[in-house]
XYZ file of C-alpha atoms in Angstrom:
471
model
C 20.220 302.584 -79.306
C 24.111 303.202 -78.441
C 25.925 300.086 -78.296
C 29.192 300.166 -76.370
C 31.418 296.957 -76.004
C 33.661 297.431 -72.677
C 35.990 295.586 -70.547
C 34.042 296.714 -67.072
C 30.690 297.928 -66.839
C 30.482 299.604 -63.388
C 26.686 299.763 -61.920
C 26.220 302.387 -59.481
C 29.254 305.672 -58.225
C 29.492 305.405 -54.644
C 32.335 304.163 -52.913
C 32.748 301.252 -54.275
C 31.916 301.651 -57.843
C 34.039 304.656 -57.875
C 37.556 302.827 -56.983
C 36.579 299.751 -59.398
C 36.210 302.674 -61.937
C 39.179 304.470 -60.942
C 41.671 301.514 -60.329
C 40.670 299.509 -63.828
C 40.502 303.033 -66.119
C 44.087 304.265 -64.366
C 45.761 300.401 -65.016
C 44.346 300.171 -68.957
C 40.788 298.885 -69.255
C 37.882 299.990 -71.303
C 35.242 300.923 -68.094
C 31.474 302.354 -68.052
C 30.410 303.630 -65.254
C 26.348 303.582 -64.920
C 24.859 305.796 -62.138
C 21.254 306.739 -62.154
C 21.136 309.632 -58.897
C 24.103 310.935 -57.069
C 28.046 310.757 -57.892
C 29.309 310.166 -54.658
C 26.693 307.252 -53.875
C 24.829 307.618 -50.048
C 28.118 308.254 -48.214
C 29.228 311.851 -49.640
C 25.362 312.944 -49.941
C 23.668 311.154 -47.370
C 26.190 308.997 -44.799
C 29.574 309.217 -43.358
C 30.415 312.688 -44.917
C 27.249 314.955 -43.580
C 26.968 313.306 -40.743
C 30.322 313.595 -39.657
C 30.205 317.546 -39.941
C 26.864 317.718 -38.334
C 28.722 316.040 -35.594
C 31.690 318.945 -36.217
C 29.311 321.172 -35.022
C 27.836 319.375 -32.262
C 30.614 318.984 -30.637
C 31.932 322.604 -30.966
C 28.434 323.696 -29.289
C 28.807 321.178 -26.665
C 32.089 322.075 -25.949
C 31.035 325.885 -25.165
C 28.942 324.782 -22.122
C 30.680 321.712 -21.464
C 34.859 322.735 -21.723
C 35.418 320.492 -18.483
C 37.684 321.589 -15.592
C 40.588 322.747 -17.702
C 39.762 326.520 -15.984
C 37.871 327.844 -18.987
C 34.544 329.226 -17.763
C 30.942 327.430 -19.981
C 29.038 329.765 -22.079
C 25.870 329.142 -23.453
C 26.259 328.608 -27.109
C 24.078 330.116 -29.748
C 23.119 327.099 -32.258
C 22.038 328.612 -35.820
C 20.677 325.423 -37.032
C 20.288 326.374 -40.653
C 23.863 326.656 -40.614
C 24.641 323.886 -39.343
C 23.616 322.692 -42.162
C 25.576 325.295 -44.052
C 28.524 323.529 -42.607
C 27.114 319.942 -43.809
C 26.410 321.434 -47.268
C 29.978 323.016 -47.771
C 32.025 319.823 -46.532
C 29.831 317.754 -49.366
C 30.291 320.182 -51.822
C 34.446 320.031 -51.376
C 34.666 316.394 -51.702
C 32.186 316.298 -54.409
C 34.785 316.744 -57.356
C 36.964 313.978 -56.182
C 33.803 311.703 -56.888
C 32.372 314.061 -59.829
C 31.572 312.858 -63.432
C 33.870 315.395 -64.804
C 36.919 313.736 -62.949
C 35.794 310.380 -64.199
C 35.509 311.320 -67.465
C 38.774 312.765 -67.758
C 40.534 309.597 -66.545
C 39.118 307.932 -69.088
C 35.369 306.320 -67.678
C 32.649 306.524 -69.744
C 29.918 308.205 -67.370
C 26.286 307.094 -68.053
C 23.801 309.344 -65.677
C 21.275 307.035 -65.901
C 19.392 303.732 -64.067
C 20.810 300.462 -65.202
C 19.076 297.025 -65.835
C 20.418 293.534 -67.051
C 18.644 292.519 -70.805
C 20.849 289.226 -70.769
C 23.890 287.812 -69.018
C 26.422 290.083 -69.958
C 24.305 292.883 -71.908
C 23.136 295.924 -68.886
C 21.006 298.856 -70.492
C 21.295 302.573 -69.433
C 18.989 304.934 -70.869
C 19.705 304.926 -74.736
C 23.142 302.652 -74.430
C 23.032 298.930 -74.641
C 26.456 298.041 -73.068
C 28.196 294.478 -73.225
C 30.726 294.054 -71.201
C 33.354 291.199 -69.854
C 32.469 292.144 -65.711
C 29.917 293.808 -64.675
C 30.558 294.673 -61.011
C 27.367 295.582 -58.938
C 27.897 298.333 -56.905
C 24.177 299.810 -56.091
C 24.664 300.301 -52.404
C 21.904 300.333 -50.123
C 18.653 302.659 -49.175
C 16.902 303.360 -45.772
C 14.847 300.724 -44.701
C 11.396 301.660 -43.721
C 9.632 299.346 -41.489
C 5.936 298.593 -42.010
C 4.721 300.308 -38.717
C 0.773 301.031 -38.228
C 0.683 304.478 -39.390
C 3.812 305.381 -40.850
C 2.494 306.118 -44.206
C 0.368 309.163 -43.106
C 2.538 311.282 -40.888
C 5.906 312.988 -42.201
C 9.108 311.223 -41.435
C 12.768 311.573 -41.981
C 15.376 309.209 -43.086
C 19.402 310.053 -43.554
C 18.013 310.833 -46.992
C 16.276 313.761 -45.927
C 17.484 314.547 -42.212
C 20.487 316.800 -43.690
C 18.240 318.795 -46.042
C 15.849 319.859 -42.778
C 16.629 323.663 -42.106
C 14.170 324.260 -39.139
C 15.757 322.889 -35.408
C 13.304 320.446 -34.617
C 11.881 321.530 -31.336
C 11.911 317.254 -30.132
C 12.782 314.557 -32.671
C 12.027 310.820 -32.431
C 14.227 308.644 -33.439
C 12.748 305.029 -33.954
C 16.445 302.781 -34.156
C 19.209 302.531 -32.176
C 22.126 301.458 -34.162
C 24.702 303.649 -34.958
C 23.213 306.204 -37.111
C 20.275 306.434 -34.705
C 23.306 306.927 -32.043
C 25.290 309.343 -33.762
C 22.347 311.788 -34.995
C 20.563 311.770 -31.109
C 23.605 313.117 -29.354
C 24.434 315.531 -32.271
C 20.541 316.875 -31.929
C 20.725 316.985 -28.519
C 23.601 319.326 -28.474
C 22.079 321.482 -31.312
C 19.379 322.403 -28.765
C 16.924 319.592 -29.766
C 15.101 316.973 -27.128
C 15.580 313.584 -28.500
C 13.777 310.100 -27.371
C 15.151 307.096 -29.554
C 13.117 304.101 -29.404
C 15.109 301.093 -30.032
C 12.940 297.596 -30.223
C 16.218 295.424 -28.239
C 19.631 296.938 -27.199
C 21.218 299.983 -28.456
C 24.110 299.887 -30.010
C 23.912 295.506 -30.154
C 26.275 294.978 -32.333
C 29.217 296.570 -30.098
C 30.554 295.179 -27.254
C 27.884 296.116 -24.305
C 30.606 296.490 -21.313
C 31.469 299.409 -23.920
C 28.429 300.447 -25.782
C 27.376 300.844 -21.895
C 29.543 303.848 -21.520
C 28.410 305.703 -24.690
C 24.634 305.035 -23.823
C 25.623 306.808 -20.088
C 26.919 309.556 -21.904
C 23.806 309.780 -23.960
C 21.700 309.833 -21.074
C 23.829 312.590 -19.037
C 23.214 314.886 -22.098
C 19.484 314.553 -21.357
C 18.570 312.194 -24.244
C 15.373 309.548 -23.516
C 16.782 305.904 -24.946
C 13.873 303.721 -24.522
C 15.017 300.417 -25.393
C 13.178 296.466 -25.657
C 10.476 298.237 -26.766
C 8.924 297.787 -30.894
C 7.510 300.734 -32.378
C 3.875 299.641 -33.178
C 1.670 302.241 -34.600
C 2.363 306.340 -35.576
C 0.172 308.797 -36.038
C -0.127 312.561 -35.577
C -2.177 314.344 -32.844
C -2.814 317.819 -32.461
C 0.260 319.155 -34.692
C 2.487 316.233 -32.761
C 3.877 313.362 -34.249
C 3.164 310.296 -31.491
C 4.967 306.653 -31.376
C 3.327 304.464 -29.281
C 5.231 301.375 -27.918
C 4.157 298.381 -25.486
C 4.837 300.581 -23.173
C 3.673 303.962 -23.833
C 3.462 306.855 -26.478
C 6.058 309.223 -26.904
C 5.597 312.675 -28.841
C 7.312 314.714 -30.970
C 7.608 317.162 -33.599
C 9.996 315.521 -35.961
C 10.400 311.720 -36.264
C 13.520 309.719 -37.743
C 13.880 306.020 -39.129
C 16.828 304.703 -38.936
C 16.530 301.044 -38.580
C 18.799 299.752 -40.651
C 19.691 299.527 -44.230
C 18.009 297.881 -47.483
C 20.074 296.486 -50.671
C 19.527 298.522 -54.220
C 18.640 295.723 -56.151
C 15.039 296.280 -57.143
C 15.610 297.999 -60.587
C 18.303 295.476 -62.286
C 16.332 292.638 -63.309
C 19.082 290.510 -62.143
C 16.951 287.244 -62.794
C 17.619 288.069 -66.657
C 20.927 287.718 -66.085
C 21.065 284.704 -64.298
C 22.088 286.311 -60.714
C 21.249 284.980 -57.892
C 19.984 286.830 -55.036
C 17.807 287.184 -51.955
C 18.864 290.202 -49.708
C 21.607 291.080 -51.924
C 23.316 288.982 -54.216
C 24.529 285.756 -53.665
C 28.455 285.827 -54.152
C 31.297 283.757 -52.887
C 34.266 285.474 -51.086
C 36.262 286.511 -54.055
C 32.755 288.583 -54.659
C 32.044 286.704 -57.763
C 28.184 286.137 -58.553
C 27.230 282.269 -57.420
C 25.851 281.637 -60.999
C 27.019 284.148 -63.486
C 30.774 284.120 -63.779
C 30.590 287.452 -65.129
C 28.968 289.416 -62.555
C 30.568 290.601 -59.585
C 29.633 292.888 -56.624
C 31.084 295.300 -53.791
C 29.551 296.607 -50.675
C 26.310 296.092 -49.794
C 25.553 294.750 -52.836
C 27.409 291.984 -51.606
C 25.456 291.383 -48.557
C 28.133 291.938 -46.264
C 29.312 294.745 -43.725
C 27.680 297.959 -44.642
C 30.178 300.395 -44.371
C 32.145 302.477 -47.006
C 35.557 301.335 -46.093
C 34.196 297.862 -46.728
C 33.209 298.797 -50.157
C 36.409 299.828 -51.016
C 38.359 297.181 -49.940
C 35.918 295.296 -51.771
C 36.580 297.235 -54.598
C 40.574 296.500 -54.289
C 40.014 292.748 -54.226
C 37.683 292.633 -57.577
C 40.232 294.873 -59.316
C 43.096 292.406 -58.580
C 40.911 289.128 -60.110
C 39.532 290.919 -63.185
C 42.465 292.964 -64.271
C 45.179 290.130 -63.076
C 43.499 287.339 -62.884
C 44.673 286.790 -59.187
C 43.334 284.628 -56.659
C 42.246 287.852 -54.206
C 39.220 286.855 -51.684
C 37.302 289.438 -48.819
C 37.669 288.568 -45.326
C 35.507 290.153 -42.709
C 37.988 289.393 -39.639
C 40.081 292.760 -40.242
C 37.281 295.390 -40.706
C 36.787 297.644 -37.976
C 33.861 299.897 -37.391
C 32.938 303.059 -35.488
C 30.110 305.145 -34.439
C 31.364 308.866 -33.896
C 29.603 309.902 -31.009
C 31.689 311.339 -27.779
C 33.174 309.152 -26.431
C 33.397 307.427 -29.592
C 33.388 303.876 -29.903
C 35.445 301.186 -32.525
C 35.562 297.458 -32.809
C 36.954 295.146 -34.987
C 37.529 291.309 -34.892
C 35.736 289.289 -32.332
C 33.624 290.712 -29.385
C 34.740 289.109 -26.068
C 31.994 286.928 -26.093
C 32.389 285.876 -29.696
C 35.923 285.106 -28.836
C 35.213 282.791 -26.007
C 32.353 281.315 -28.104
C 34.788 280.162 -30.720
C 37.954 279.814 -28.599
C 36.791 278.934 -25.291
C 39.844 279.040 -22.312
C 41.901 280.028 -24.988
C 40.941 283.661 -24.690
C 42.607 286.334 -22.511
C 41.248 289.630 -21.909
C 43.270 292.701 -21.844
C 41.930 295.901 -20.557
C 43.984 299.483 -20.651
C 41.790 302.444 -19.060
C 42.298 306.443 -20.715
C 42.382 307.514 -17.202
C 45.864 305.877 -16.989
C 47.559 307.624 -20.328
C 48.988 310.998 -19.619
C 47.567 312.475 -22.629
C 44.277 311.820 -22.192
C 45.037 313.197 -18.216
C 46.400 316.337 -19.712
C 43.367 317.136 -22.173
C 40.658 315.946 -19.521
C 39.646 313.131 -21.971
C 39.629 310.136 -19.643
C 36.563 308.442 -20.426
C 37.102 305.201 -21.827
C 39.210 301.794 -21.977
C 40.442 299.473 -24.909
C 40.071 296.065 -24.306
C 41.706 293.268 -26.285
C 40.649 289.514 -26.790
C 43.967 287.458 -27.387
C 44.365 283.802 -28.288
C 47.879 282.531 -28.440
C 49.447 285.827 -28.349
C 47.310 287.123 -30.966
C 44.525 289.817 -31.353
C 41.416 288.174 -32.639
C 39.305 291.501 -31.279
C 39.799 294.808 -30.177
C 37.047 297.625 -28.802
C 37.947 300.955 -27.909
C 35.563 303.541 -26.163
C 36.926 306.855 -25.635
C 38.106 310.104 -27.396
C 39.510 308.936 -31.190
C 38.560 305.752 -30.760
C 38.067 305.316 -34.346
C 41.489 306.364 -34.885
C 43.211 303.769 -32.241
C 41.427 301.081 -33.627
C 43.514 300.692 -37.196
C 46.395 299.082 -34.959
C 44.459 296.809 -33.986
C 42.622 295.883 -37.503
C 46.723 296.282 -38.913
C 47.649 293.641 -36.470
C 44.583 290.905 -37.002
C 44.831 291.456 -40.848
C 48.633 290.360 -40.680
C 48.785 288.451 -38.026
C 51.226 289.754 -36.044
C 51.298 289.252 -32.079
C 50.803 291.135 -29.212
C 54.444 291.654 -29.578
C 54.374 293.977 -32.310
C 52.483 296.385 -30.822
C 54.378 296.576 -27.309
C 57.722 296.711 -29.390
C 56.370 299.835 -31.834
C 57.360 303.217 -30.363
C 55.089 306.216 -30.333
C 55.547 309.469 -29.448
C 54.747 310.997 -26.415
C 52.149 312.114 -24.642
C 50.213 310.873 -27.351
C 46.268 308.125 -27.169
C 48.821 305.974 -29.376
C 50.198 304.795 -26.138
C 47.115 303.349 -25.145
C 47.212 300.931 -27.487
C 51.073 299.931 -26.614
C 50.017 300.103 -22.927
C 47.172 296.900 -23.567
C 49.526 294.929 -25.383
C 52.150 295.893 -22.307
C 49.368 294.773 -19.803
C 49.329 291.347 -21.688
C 52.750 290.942 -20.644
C 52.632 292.218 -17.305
C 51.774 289.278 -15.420
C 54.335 286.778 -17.281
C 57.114 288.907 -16.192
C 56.439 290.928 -13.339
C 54.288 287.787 -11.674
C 56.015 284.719 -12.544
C 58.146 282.767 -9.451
C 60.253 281.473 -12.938
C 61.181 285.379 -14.119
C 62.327 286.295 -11.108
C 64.631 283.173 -10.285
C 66.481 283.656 -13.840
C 66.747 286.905 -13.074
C 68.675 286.324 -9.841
C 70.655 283.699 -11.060
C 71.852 286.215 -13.774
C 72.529 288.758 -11.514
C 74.822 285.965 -9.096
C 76.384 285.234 -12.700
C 77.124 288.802 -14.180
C 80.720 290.390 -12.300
């Protein structure tokens, strides 16, 4: 057996193991990178990057029979589902070289294309290598979870795994979950010709705020999708070439079915207990990501047990490379990251929900609100579903939700201004450019202002007294 001796050992090349890679390699240090499936991890092969550009073209069809009243007359689009997933295929395979062994390799990783396990505290084996390393930073990511419903087991099912690799339209597909990827993937089958039912056992979309999430389900249902929600999927089975779900309050049928209730932690293959890591879920770290009882170990994303999402994986990986490289006191807070689900209108949050924020704050909260229908661009492009809605303490942004058309690009002002604590002053003072969504954002922080200067007795009296005062 190979034995390497390394600064980093890096277990597992999806988001975050790739920047830990990246970042320690490009600043000096001796890293292996271990990866026993895809380069790229779930979100270039299976996430955020396929499901975005089956989106692409769910949108483009929709907008063919749906181009509003901008005097453009609807055509009914012809969906080629197969490629569809042509287009899915192509925008993996041109970010796939960015994330490729090849690129790793040359700046300097050692690439091991195989499964890793712990043998001892700081020894992790990969194939025929036996590498001992300094850190090891766990980076496995996460898997589908599949629920143990009555039946499952013996009917064919899909999970984000497989759901880009289908070629055949289904004719109705089930989708049992409705978080976000449940979300996204019903209104982007639904426009590709498809009739859709999710079945969601409490509220769609719960982890959003629901005055928000509200208009996005709407929307859902105006497309002609079934959202049957409060309801548990209990038993599956197939009947007479259908697939069937039956709830606690009826059966619903299909030809295709979908899980996508959430999200389980890659830890099953490590033998972590070897190395003295402690885990349940995923493992057990402290904010500066730092295994609870081997100082050696450290791990990003979900392998952290925190927000599942492949922006928080690389931030993640930022604040590991800044203790093991430079020693420095870096921690991961959870206050700053936002999060979005892309359907239209699309909807972004980060911070504190209003009723988080009046949980933890009580009177100390103020709610601003700041419609689409009131921003000229949005007017001019017909896009004026939606409002952004602020929770302030003390002049300060503790939460923000937008729902409307690039949500999930408004929403970095708002996770800019809670990470550095600036006030709702900083974002009235910034300009933007006009007509632009931007202003939006400016307008809510203006509408926090409003009624201190345009309602208070006190404004006006200084005001007069200044003008008696000025020649």
């Amino acid at each position: 057996m190979e034995r390497i001796d390394c600064d980093v050992c890096v277990i597992g090349a999806g988001s975050g193991g790739l920047s830990v890679a990246a970042g320690a390699a490009q600043m000096g240090a001796n890293v292996v990178l271990v990866e026993g499936h895809e380069m790229g991890g779930d979100c270039l092969n299976y996430g955020c990057v396929p499901s975005k550009a089956l989106i692409a073209s769910a949108r483009a069809a929709y907008g063919m029979s749906h181009p509003g009243d901008l005097g453009v007359a609807p055509v009914e689009p012809q969906v080629d589902y197969a490629a569809a997933k042509d287009h899915v295929a192509r925008a993996i395979a041109a970010i796939a070289p960015a994330d490729s062994q090849e690129r790793f390799e040359g700046l300097g990783v050692r690439v091991i294309r195989d499964w890793a396990r712990f043998e001892d505290a700081r020894t992790v084996i990969a194939g025929d290598a036996r590498i001992t390393a300094r850190r090891v930073v766990i980076a496995t990511g996460s898997r589908p979870f599949v629920p143990p419903i009555e039946g499952l087991d013996g009917v064919e099912y899909h999970t984000n795994e497989t759901i880009f690799g289908l070629r055949e339209r289904p004719d109705h597909l089930l989708i049992v979950g409705g978080g976000n990827i449940g979300i996204e993937m019903a209104q982007a089958h639904r426009r590709l010709g498809c009739e859709v039912t999710v079945i969601e056992g409490a509220k769609a979309l719960a982890n959003d705020d629901p005055e928000l999430s509200a208009i996005v389900l709407s929307q859902l249902r105006a497309e002609g999708v079934t959202l049957v929600e409060g309801q548990q999927a209990a038993r599956v089975f197939r009947e007479g070439g259908r697939i069937v779900v039956e709830t606690e309050g009826g059966r619903h049928e299909g030809s295709h079915l979908l899980i996508a209730v959430g999200r389980q932690v890659n830890l099953d293959r490590l033998d972590l207990d070897r190395a003295n890591v402690a885990h349940d879920r995923a493992v057990t770290v402290g904010d500066d990501l730092r295994s609870t009882t081997n100082r050696r170990v450290y791990a990003v994303g979900d392998a952290a047990g925190r927000m599942q999402f492949t922006h928080v994986a690389g931030y993640h990986a930022g604040v590991v490379v800044q203790r093991i490289l430079f020693g420095l006191p870096a921690k991961a807070r959870q206050d700053h990251v936002p999060w979005c689900t892309y359907t239209d209108p699309e909807l972004a949050h980060v911070g504190l929900t209003e009723a988080q924020a009046r949980e933890r704050h009580g009177g100390k909260v103020e709610v601003v609100r700041f419609p689409y229908e009131e921003n000229d661009r949005a007017r001019a492009t017909g896009q004026t579903t939606g409002l952004v809605k602020v929770s302030v303490v003390g002049g300060k942004p503790v939460g923000a939700s937008i729902v409307g058309a690039e949500a999930g690009e408004l929403i970095s002002t708002w996770s800019m201004a809670i990470a550095n604590g600036l006030k709702m002053k900083a974002i009235s003072d910034t300009i933007v450019p006009y007509p632009t969504l931007s202003e939006i954002n400016k307008r809510a922080a203006g509408a926090y202002f409003s009624p201190r200067l345009f309602e208070s007795d006190m404004v006006k009296r200084v005001v007069r007294l200044v003008q008696t005062l000025i020649p």
